[in-house]
XYZ file of C-alpha atoms in Angstrom:
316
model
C 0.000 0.000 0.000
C 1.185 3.396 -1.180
C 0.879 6.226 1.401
C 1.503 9.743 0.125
C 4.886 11.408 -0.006
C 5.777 14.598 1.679
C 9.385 16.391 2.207
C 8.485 18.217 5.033
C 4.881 17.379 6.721
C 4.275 13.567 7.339
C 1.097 13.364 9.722
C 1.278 11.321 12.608
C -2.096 9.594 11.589
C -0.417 8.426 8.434
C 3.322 7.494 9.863
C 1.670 5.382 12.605
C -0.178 3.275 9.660
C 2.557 3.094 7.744
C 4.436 1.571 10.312
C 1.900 -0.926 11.117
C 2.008 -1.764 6.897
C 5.242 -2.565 7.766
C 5.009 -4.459 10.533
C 2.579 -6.761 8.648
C 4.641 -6.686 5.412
C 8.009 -7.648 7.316
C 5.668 -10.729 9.133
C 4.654 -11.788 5.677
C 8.049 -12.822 4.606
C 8.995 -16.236 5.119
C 11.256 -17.087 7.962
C 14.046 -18.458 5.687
C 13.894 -15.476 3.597
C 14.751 -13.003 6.496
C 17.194 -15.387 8.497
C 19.344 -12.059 9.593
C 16.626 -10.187 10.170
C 15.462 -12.543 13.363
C 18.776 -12.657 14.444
C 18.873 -9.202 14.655
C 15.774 -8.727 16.661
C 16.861 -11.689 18.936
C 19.542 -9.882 19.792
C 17.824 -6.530 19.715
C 14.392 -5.901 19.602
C 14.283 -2.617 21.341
C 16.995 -1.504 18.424
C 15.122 -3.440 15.540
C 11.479 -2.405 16.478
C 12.386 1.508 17.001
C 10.281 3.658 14.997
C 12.736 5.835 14.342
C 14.886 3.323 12.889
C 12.246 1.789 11.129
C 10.690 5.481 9.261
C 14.391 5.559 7.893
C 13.172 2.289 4.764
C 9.919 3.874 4.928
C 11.355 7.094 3.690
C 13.935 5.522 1.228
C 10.614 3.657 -0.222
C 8.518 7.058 -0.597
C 6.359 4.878 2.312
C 5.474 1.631 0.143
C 6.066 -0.816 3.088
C 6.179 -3.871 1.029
C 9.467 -2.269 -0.754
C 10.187 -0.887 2.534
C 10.309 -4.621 4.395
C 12.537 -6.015 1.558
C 15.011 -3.087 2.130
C 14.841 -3.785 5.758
C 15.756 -8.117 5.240
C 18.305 -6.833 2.699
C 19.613 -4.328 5.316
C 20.627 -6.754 8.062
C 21.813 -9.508 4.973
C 24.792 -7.512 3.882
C 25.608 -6.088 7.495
C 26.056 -9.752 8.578
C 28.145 -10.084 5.736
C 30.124 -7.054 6.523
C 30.110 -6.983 9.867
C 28.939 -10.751 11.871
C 26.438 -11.063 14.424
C 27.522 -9.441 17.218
C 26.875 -5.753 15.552
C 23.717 -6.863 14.311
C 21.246 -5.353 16.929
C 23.232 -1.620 16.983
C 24.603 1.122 14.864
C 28.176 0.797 13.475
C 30.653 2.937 14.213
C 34.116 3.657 13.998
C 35.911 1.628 16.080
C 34.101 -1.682 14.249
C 35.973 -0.784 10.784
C 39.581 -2.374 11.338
C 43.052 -0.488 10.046
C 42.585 -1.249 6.526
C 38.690 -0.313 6.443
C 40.023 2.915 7.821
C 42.466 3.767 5.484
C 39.892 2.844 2.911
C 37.750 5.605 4.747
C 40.450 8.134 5.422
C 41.463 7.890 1.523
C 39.167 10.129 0.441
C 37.562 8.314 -2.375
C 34.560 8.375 -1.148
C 33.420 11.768 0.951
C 30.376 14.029 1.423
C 30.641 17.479 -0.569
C 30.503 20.035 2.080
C 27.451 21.654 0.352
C 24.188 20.247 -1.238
C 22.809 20.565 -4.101
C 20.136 23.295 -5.121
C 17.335 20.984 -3.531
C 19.467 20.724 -0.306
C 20.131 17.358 -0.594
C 23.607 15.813 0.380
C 25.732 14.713 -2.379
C 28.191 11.647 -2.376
C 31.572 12.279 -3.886
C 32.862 8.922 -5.566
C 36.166 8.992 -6.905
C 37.650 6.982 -9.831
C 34.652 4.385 -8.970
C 36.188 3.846 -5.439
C 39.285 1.813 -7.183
C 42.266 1.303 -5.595
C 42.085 2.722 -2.443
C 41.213 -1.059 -0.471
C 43.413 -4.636 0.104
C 40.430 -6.358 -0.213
C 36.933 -5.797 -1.400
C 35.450 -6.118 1.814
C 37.474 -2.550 3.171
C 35.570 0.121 0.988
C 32.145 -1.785 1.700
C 32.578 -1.216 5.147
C 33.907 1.978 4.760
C 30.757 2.823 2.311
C 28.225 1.320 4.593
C 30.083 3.157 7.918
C 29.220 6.757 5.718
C 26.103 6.358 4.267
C 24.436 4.867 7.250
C 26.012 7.797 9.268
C 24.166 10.095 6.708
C 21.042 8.374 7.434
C 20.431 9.241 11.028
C 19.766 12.447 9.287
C 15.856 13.504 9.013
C 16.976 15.379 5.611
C 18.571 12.752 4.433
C 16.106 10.448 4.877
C 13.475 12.463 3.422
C 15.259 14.186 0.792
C 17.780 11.337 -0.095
C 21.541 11.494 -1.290
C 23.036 12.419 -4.933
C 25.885 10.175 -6.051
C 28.735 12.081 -8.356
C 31.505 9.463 -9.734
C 34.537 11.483 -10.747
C 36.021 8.985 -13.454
C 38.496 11.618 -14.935
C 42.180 11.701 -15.324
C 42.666 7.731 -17.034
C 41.749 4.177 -16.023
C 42.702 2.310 -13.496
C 45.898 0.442 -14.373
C 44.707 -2.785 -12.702
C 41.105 -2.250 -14.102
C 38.139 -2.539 -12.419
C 36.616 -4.946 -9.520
C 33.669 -5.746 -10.964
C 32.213 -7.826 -8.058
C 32.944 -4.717 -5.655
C 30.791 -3.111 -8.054
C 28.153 -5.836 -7.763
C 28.346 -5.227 -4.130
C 28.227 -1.561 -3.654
C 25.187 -1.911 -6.061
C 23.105 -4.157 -3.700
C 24.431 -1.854 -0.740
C 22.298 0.641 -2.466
C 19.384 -1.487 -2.013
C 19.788 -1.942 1.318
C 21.001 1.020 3.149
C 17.997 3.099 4.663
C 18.333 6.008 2.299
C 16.967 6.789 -1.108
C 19.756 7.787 -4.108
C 18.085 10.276 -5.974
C 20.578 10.356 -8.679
C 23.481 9.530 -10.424
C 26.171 11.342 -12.462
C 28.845 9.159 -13.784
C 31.674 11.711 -14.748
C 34.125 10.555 -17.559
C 36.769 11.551 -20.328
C 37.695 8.036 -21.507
C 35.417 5.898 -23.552
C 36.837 3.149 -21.691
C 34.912 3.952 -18.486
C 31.455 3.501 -20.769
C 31.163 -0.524 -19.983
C 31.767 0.033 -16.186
C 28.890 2.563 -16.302
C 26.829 -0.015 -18.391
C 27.681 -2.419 -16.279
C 26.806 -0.876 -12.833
C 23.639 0.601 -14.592
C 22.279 -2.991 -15.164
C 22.985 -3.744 -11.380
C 20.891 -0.504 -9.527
C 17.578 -0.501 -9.627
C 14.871 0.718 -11.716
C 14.369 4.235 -9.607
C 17.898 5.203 -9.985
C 18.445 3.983 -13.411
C 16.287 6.403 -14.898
C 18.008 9.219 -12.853
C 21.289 8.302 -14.725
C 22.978 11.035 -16.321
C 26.538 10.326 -18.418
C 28.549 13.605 -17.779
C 31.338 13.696 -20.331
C 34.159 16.115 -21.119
C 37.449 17.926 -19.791
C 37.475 18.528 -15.839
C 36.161 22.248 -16.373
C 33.685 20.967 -18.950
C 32.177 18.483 -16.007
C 32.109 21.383 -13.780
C 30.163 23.164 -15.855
C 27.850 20.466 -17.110
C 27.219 19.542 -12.782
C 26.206 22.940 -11.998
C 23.180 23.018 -14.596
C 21.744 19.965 -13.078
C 22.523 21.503 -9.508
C 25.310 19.729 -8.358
C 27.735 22.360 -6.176
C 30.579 21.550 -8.213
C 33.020 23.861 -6.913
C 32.582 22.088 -3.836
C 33.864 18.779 -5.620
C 37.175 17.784 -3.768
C 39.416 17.305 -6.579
C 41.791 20.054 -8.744
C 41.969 20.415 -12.758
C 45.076 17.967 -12.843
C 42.613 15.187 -11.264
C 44.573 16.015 -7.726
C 42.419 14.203 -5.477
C 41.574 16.918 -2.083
C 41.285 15.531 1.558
C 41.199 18.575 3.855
C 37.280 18.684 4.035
C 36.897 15.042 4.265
C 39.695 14.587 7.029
C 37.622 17.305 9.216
C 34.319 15.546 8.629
C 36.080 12.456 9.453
C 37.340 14.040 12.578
C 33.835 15.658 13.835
C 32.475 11.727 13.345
C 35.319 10.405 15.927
C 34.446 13.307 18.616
C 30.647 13.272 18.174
C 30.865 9.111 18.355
C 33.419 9.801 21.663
C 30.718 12.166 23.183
C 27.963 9.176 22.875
C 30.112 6.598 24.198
C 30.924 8.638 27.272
C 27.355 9.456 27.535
C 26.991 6.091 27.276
C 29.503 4.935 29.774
C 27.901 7.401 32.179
C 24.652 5.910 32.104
C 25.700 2.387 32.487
C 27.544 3.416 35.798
C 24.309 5.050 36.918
C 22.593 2.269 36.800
C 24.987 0.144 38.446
C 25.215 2.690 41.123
C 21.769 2.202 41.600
C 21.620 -0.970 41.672
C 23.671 -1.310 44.407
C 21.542 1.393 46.511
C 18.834 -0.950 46.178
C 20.387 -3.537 47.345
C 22.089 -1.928 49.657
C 18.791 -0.287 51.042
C 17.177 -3.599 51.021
C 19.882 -5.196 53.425
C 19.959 -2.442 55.776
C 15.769 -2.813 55.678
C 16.470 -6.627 56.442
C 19.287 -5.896 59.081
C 16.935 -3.738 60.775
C 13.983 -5.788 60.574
C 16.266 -8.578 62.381
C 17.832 -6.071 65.169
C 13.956 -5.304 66.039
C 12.851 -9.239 66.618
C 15.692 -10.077 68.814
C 15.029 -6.689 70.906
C 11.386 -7.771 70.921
C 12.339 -11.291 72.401
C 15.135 -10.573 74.504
């Protein structure tokens, strides 16, 4: 069932039965079919039935819950994949990618423009299709599910969704391209809880055509159509990015193809301190309750002790 669409004013009346759509869609689905999913909700249900957590697939889905309860099985899929079941019932964060996931991260082929686009949506900076900047395949998925899962906690995000721009300039790879990382980033799309509005492969090579073919065939039928080819010299791409509304001066990456990590490095660097901040808050809370805990029981003895004191004076 299709609920209608807004940007900015979702009524509560409709959110509430879109999330029991859900519910009832994500029941529907045979038990074999969403074998990560239960595991998940074993392990967390309070994390797994939030509704907060949940209005993050309805969003990507414009609010069709059946596509929104397949996003959600694929969702916990590939983060068992990527990350086991231990992180399966919480957000990741930084400290779960290991050294070479963060080097993958702190390379700078993949960052977040520091500006939207005109329709103030957040735009996803890939560069030279996210090739050769990993050991193995497994380092850059992590690394691109760490980000775009970060951007989803968002509201905008999730309501607005994310632009993709894939700076293929300056040559191809010497080593070619990983086609199955391809393969995988594509069903990432389909699984992360945001929607990709659309998607500007940027190239000066013909060679780069059958990798754009090629990943085209793997993304789904929303973003497929919202494919535009954006060929020419760096200044020409520039040019071509801002009619479509694409802040391209913001793009991290010079004339000569130089790729830029100052703005990424500081994002990076606000996600460590914010993530630092919520594990102390977290820390603090834990030791609260442990503290009282042991009031109670404390409390209770003394009650006890008391209670015993009292019946000996009473029979002495």
């Amino acid at each position: 069932e299709l609920l209608p669409f807004a940007e900015e004013n979702e009524p509560k009346s409709l959110v509430r039965q879109a999330l029991n759509n859900l519910d009832s869609e994500i029941k529907s689905i045979p038990t074999e079919k969403k074998v990560a999913f239960m595991k998940a909700f074993m392990r967390s249900p309070d994390y797994v039935n939030n509704p907060k957590f949940l209005l993050k697939f309805l969003r990507a889905e414009m609010f069709d819950a059946a596509s929104a309860a397949k996003r959600i099985t694929r969702h916990f899929e590939e983060k068992l994949k990527l990350f086991g079941d231990e992180a399966l019932g919480r957000e990741i964060v930084l400290s779960d990618l290991d050294e070479d996931d963060m080097e993958s991260l702190k390379s700078g082929y993949l960052q977040v423009l520091s500006e939207p686009d005109h329709s103030n949506r957040k735009v996803l900076f890939y560069y030279k299709a996210v090739s050769g900047c990993y050991k193995k395949r497994e380092n850059i998925l992590r690394a691109f599910w760490y980000m775009v899962n970060t951007l989803s906690m968002n509201e905008d995000v999730q309501k607005l969704g994310i632009v993709n721009v894939v700076y293929n300039l300056g040559g191809f790879p010497k080593n070619g391209i990983d086609y199955e990382k391809s393969r995988r980033v594509a069903k990432l799309f389909l699984a992360i809880p945001v929607r990709f509005n659309s998607f500007y492969p940027c190239l000066d090579e013909t060679a780069w055509m059958t990798v754009v073919e090629t990943f085209a065939v793997m993304i789904d039928r929303f973003l497929r159509i919202r494919l535009l080819l954006v060929r020419g010299t760096h200044d020409e791409v520039l040019y071509k990015l801002k009619a479509v509304g694409v802040p391209a001066d913001a793009l991290p990456v010079k004339y000569d193809n130089k790729l830029l990590l100052d703005s990424h490095l500081k994002w990076l660097e606000e996600q460590r301190n914010v993530e630092a901040k919520e594990e102390h808050k977290k820390e603090g809370e834990i030791l609260y309750e442990e503290r009282a805990k042991m009031f109670l029981q404390t409390d209770t003895m003394s009650d006890l002790l008391g209670s015993t004191s009292m019946f000996y004076q009473s029979i002495g």
